[in-house]
Tab-separated table of C-alpha atoms in Angstrom:
chain	number	residue	atom	x	y	z
A	1	MET	CA	58.276	-22.425	3.391
A	2	VAL	CA	59.722	-24.694	4.271
A	3	SER	CA	62.194	-23.586	6.670
A	4	GLY	CA	58.471	-21.992	8.813
A	5	ILE	CA	56.772	-25.969	8.355
A	6	TYR	CA	60.118	-27.308	9.811
A	7	PHE	CA	60.019	-25.197	12.752
A	8	VAL	CA	56.253	-25.501	13.699
A	9	LEU	CA	57.273	-29.993	13.777
A	10	ARG	CA	60.214	-29.077	15.677
A	11	THR	CA	58.911	-27.079	18.567
A	12	GLY	CA	55.463	-28.072	18.259
A	13	ILE	CA	54.537	-24.208	18.459
A	14	PRO	CA	50.372	-22.524	17.349
A	15	TRP	CA	50.722	-21.783	14.171
A	16	ARG	CA	49.722	-18.351	14.533
A	17	ASP	CA	53.120	-17.978	16.923
A	18	LEU	CA	55.387	-18.743	13.930
A	19	PRO	CA	57.794	-16.499	14.245
A	20	LYS	CA	58.056	-13.518	11.940
A	21	GLU	CA	60.900	-14.514	9.952
A	22	PHE	CA	59.448	-17.428	8.299
A	23	GLY	CA	56.977	-14.995	6.663
A	24	PRO	CA	52.607	-14.671	7.397
A	25	TRP	CA	51.588	-17.992	9.636
A	26	SER	CA	48.666	-18.206	7.070
A	27	SER	CA	50.569	-18.763	3.856
A	28	VAL	CA	52.750	-21.383	5.259
A	29	TYR	CA	49.874	-23.163	7.170
A	30	THR	CA	48.556	-22.980	3.459
A	31	ARG	CA	51.778	-24.155	1.625
A	32	PHE	CA	51.638	-26.883	4.377
A	33	ARG	CA	47.751	-28.022	3.710
A	34	ARG	CA	47.837	-27.723	0.460
A	35	TRP	CA	51.155	-30.369	0.010
A	36	SER	CA	49.555	-32.859	2.760
A	37	HIS	CA	46.049	-32.696	1.060
A	38	SER	CA	47.862	-33.182	-2.399
A	39	ASN	CA	49.506	-36.266	-1.159
A	40	ARG	CA	53.490	-34.141	-1.694
A	41	TRP	CA	54.975	-35.716	1.673
A	42	SER	CA	53.550	-39.059	0.541
A	43	GLN	CA	55.439	-39.298	-2.464
A	44	MET	CA	58.517	-37.299	-1.442
A	45	LEU	CA	58.779	-40.792	0.975
A	46	ASP	CA	58.375	-43.164	-1.874
A	47	LEU	CA	61.234	-41.592	-3.872
A	48	LEU	CA	63.440	-42.655	-0.960
A	49	THR	CA	62.195	-45.654	-0.259
A	50	PRO	CA	63.321	-47.808	-2.976
A	51	ALA	CA	66.581	-47.347	-1.449
A	52	ALA	CA	65.355	-49.081	1.341
A	53	CYS	CA	68.551	-51.568	3.532
A	54	SER	CA	67.790	-55.552	2.916
A	55	LYS	CA	64.074	-57.595	2.529
A	56	VAL	CA	63.751	-57.334	6.367
A	57	ARG	CA	61.045	-56.070	6.693
A	58	SER	CA	59.446	-54.662	10.572
A	59	VAL	CA	56.130	-53.560	11.994
A	60	ASP	CA	54.367	-51.873	14.224
A	61	CYS	CA	51.824	-49.189	15.602
A	62	THR	CA	51.823	-46.859	18.513
A	63	HIS	CA	49.731	-44.992	19.912
A	64	ILE	CA	50.062	-40.920	20.032
A	65	LYS	CA	48.014	-38.472	22.443
A	66	VAL	CA	44.933	-35.974	21.013
A	67	HIS	CA	45.834	-33.057	22.315
A	68	GLN	CA	42.662	-31.173	23.289
A	69	ASP	CA	42.689	-28.436	20.190
A	70	ALA	CA	42.498	-31.288	18.231
A	71	SER	CA	38.913	-32.040	19.516
A	72	ASN	CA	35.546	-31.317	17.573
A	73	ALA	CA	37.426	-32.427	13.870
A	74	GLU	CA	35.456	-31.849	10.675
A	75	GLY	CA	33.445	-34.796	9.532
A	76	GLY	CA	33.571	-36.389	13.205
A	77	ALA	CA	36.668	-37.808	15.435
A	78	SER	CA	36.947	-41.576	13.119
A	79	ALA	CA	36.458	-39.514	10.466
A	80	GLN	CA	39.847	-37.763	11.381
A	81	ALA	CA	41.910	-40.996	12.861
A	82	ILE	CA	41.019	-39.781	16.456
A	83	GLY	CA	39.806	-42.513	18.837
A	84	GLN	CA	38.193	-42.860	22.472
A	85	THR	CA	41.299	-45.430	24.408
A	86	LYS	CA	41.628	-46.583	28.191
A	87	GLY	CA	44.516	-43.522	28.130
A	88	GLY	CA	41.580	-40.566	26.312
A	89	SER	CA	41.805	-39.557	22.872
A	90	ASN	CA	44.600	-41.402	20.319
A	91	THR	CA	45.459	-41.982	16.825
A	92	LYS	CA	47.468	-44.286	16.387
A	93	LEU	CA	50.500	-44.685	13.923
A	94	ALA	CA	51.237	-47.569	11.745
A	95	ALA	CA	54.483	-48.026	10.014
A	96	VAL	CA	56.681	-50.371	8.091
A	97	VAL	CA	60.415	-50.044	8.085
A	98	ASP	CA	63.214	-51.326	6.588
A	99	GLY	CA	66.216	-53.012	8.274
A	100	LEU	CA	68.111	-49.925	9.397
A	101	GLY	CA	64.673	-48.700	11.120
A	102	ARG	CA	63.782	-45.860	8.250
A	103	ALA	CA	59.846	-45.704	7.410
A	104	VAL	CA	58.336	-47.316	3.622
A	105	GLY	CA	54.787	-47.232	4.523
A	106	LEU	CA	52.859	-45.532	7.234
A	107	ASN	CA	48.938	-45.058	8.342
A	108	LEU	CA	47.152	-43.278	10.387
A	109	VAL	CA	44.340	-44.944	11.990
A	110	ALA	CA	41.959	-44.313	15.487
A	111	GLY	CA	42.819	-45.189	18.561
A	112	ASN	CA	40.606	-47.867	18.793
A	113	ARG	CA	41.486	-49.480	15.620
A	114	HIS	CA	43.267	-53.520	16.407
A	115	ASP	CA	46.616	-53.374	14.373
A	116	LEU	CA	45.643	-55.193	11.691
A	117	ARG	CA	43.375	-53.053	10.772
A	118	ALA	CA	45.993	-49.970	11.068
A	119	VAL	CA	48.601	-52.040	8.923
A	120	ASP	CA	46.245	-53.458	6.279
A	121	PRO	CA	46.219	-50.755	3.735
A	122	LEU	CA	50.606	-51.338	4.209
A	123	LEU	CA	50.903	-54.810	3.077
A	124	GLU	CA	52.234	-54.023	-0.346
A	125	GLU	CA	54.819	-52.685	1.145
A	126	LEU	CA	55.727	-56.330	2.919
A	127	ALA	CA	55.822	-58.047	-0.594
A	128	GLY	CA	58.788	-60.826	-0.992
A	129	CYS	CA	60.273	-59.840	2.533
A	130	TRP	CA	60.759	-61.679	5.688
A	131	VAL	CA	58.704	-60.210	8.323
A	132	VAL	CA	59.189	-59.535	11.930
A	133	ALA	CA	56.572	-58.360	14.022
A	134	ASP	CA	55.008	-59.159	17.919
A	135	ARG	CA	52.525	-61.338	19.123
A	136	GLY	CA	50.246	-58.684	18.429
A	137	PHE	CA	49.959	-59.941	14.714
A	138	ASP	CA	49.580	-63.269	15.744
A	139	ALA	CA	46.436	-63.776	13.504
A	140	LYS	CA	45.633	-66.581	10.991
A	141	ILE	CA	43.683	-64.022	8.048
A	142	PHE	CA	47.734	-61.847	8.933
A	143	ARG	CA	49.947	-64.551	8.072
A	144	GLN	CA	47.877	-65.714	5.309
A	145	GLU	CA	47.965	-62.685	3.736
A	146	LEU	CA	51.592	-62.888	4.290
A	147	LEU	CA	52.017	-65.868	1.870
A	148	GLU	CA	50.148	-64.586	-0.445
A	149	LEU	CA	52.650	-61.539	-1.179
A	150	ALA	CA	55.539	-64.092	-1.242
A	151	ALA	CA	56.427	-62.853	2.541
A	152	THR	CA	57.698	-64.405	4.996
A	153	PRO	CA	56.148	-63.894	8.781
A	154	CYS	CA	58.363	-63.647	11.766
A	155	ILE	CA	55.907	-63.642	14.426
A	156	PRO	CA	55.731	-65.558	17.744
A	157	PRO	CA	52.880	-67.349	18.215
A	158	ARG	CA	50.417	-66.480	21.087
A	159	GLN	CA	51.239	-69.234	24.316
A	160	SER	CA	47.454	-70.024	23.763
A	161	ASN	CA	47.299	-71.029	20.362
A	162	ARG	CA	46.903	-75.008	19.087
A	163	ILE	CA	49.818	-74.286	16.461
A	164	GLN	CA	53.094	-72.771	17.633
A	165	TYR	CA	54.505	-71.672	14.802
A	166	TYR	CA	58.515	-71.535	14.094
A	167	TYR	CA	59.744	-68.193	14.253
A	168	SER	CA	63.802	-66.986	14.119
A	169	GLU	CA	64.458	-65.451	17.384
A	170	LEU	CA	67.434	-64.142	15.920
A	171	LEU	CA	65.668	-62.802	13.178
A	172	TYR	CA	63.260	-61.154	16.066
A	173	SER	CA	65.741	-59.186	18.355
A	174	HIS	CA	66.220	-57.160	15.221
A	175	ARG	CA	62.172	-56.120	16.005
A	176	HIS	CA	63.343	-53.169	18.076
A	177	VAL	CA	64.583	-50.797	14.657
A	178	VAL	CA	60.555	-49.585	14.712
A	179	GLU	CA	60.940	-49.031	18.197
A	180	ASN	CA	63.398	-47.063	17.367
A	181	PHE	CA	62.182	-45.483	14.624
A	182	PHE	CA	58.566	-43.943	16.810
A	183	ALA	CA	60.670	-43.229	19.668
A	184	ARG	CA	62.855	-40.905	16.866
A	185	ILE	CA	60.034	-39.127	15.241
A	186	LYS	CA	58.103	-38.444	17.957
A	187	ARG	CA	60.981	-35.778	19.151
A	188	TYR	CA	59.798	-33.806	16.615
A	189	ARG	CA	56.848	-32.076	19.583
A	190	ARG	CA	54.291	-31.585	16.566
A	191	VAL	CA	53.925	-35.727	16.255
A	192	GLY	CA	55.105	-36.703	19.996
A	193	THR	CA	51.479	-34.791	20.522
A	194	ARG	CA	48.910	-34.380	17.789
A	195	TYR	CA	46.992	-31.158	17.584
A	196	GLU	CA	46.057	-31.339	14.571
A	197	LYS	CA	42.684	-31.400	14.157
A	198	LEU	CA	42.919	-33.278	10.619
A	199	ARG	CA	44.036	-36.577	9.635
A	200	GLU	CA	45.792	-35.434	6.557
A	201	THR	CA	47.645	-32.411	8.155
A	202	PHE	CA	48.931	-34.684	11.343
A	203	LEU	CA	49.831	-37.629	8.764
A	204	GLY	CA	51.846	-34.784	6.925
A	205	PHE	CA	53.639	-33.463	9.769
A	206	VAL	CA	54.691	-37.629	10.549
A	207	MET	CA	55.408	-38.248	6.897
A	208	LEU	CA	57.853	-35.537	7.175
A	209	ALA	CA	59.523	-36.434	10.419
A	210	ALA	CA	59.998	-39.892	8.212
A	211	ILE	CA	61.259	-37.549	5.294
A	212	LEU	CA	64.247	-36.148	7.840
A	213	ASP	CA	65.165	-39.063	8.909
A	214	TRP	CA	65.690	-40.864	6.068
A	215	LEU	CA	68.025	-37.508	5.286
A	216	HIS	CA	70.283	-37.996	8.481
A	217	PHE	CA	71.087	-41.144	8.185
């Protein structure tokens, strides 16, 4: 079952085209959806995150193009984390990674939602850490939330801001690890493009890709 799920993740093929060597495609899909619905992939990732490296956390978001096969999602596009942007239908993936660029927190929202809304459910992963993020996260409310979590922001201020907050340029240069994480998991075809109608099944693929990324280190 897991080999069949990995094959779909890696190649991006439709479930119905799954080679017979992996068993009936419907059985493999049913097992994958069941595990996604029960948060099994998230639980597996949680078993790895206690080994996170250092007290530095990099935060960012990336857009993932939604394929036409994922249209007409159950409950409406917004309910399944699909939104309309200038580039068409998109899903936004928010990630918190450790010092080596391994995911410790992931969340999906519609592509037209703000980055701060996407990261909001992941704030607990930032407690007590140095938080490195780009200017898109330069917001007073976000800085205040980090301080309440005993976290130290390393976020360059916007030039238009009245208060020019200090940040460590040396630490900020480490922010590339989260961009590298996005690049690695998007090599999996089922993550690089969203074919899944349901938020939970697409997040399941993202979680599986993140787990494999941990195991490759």
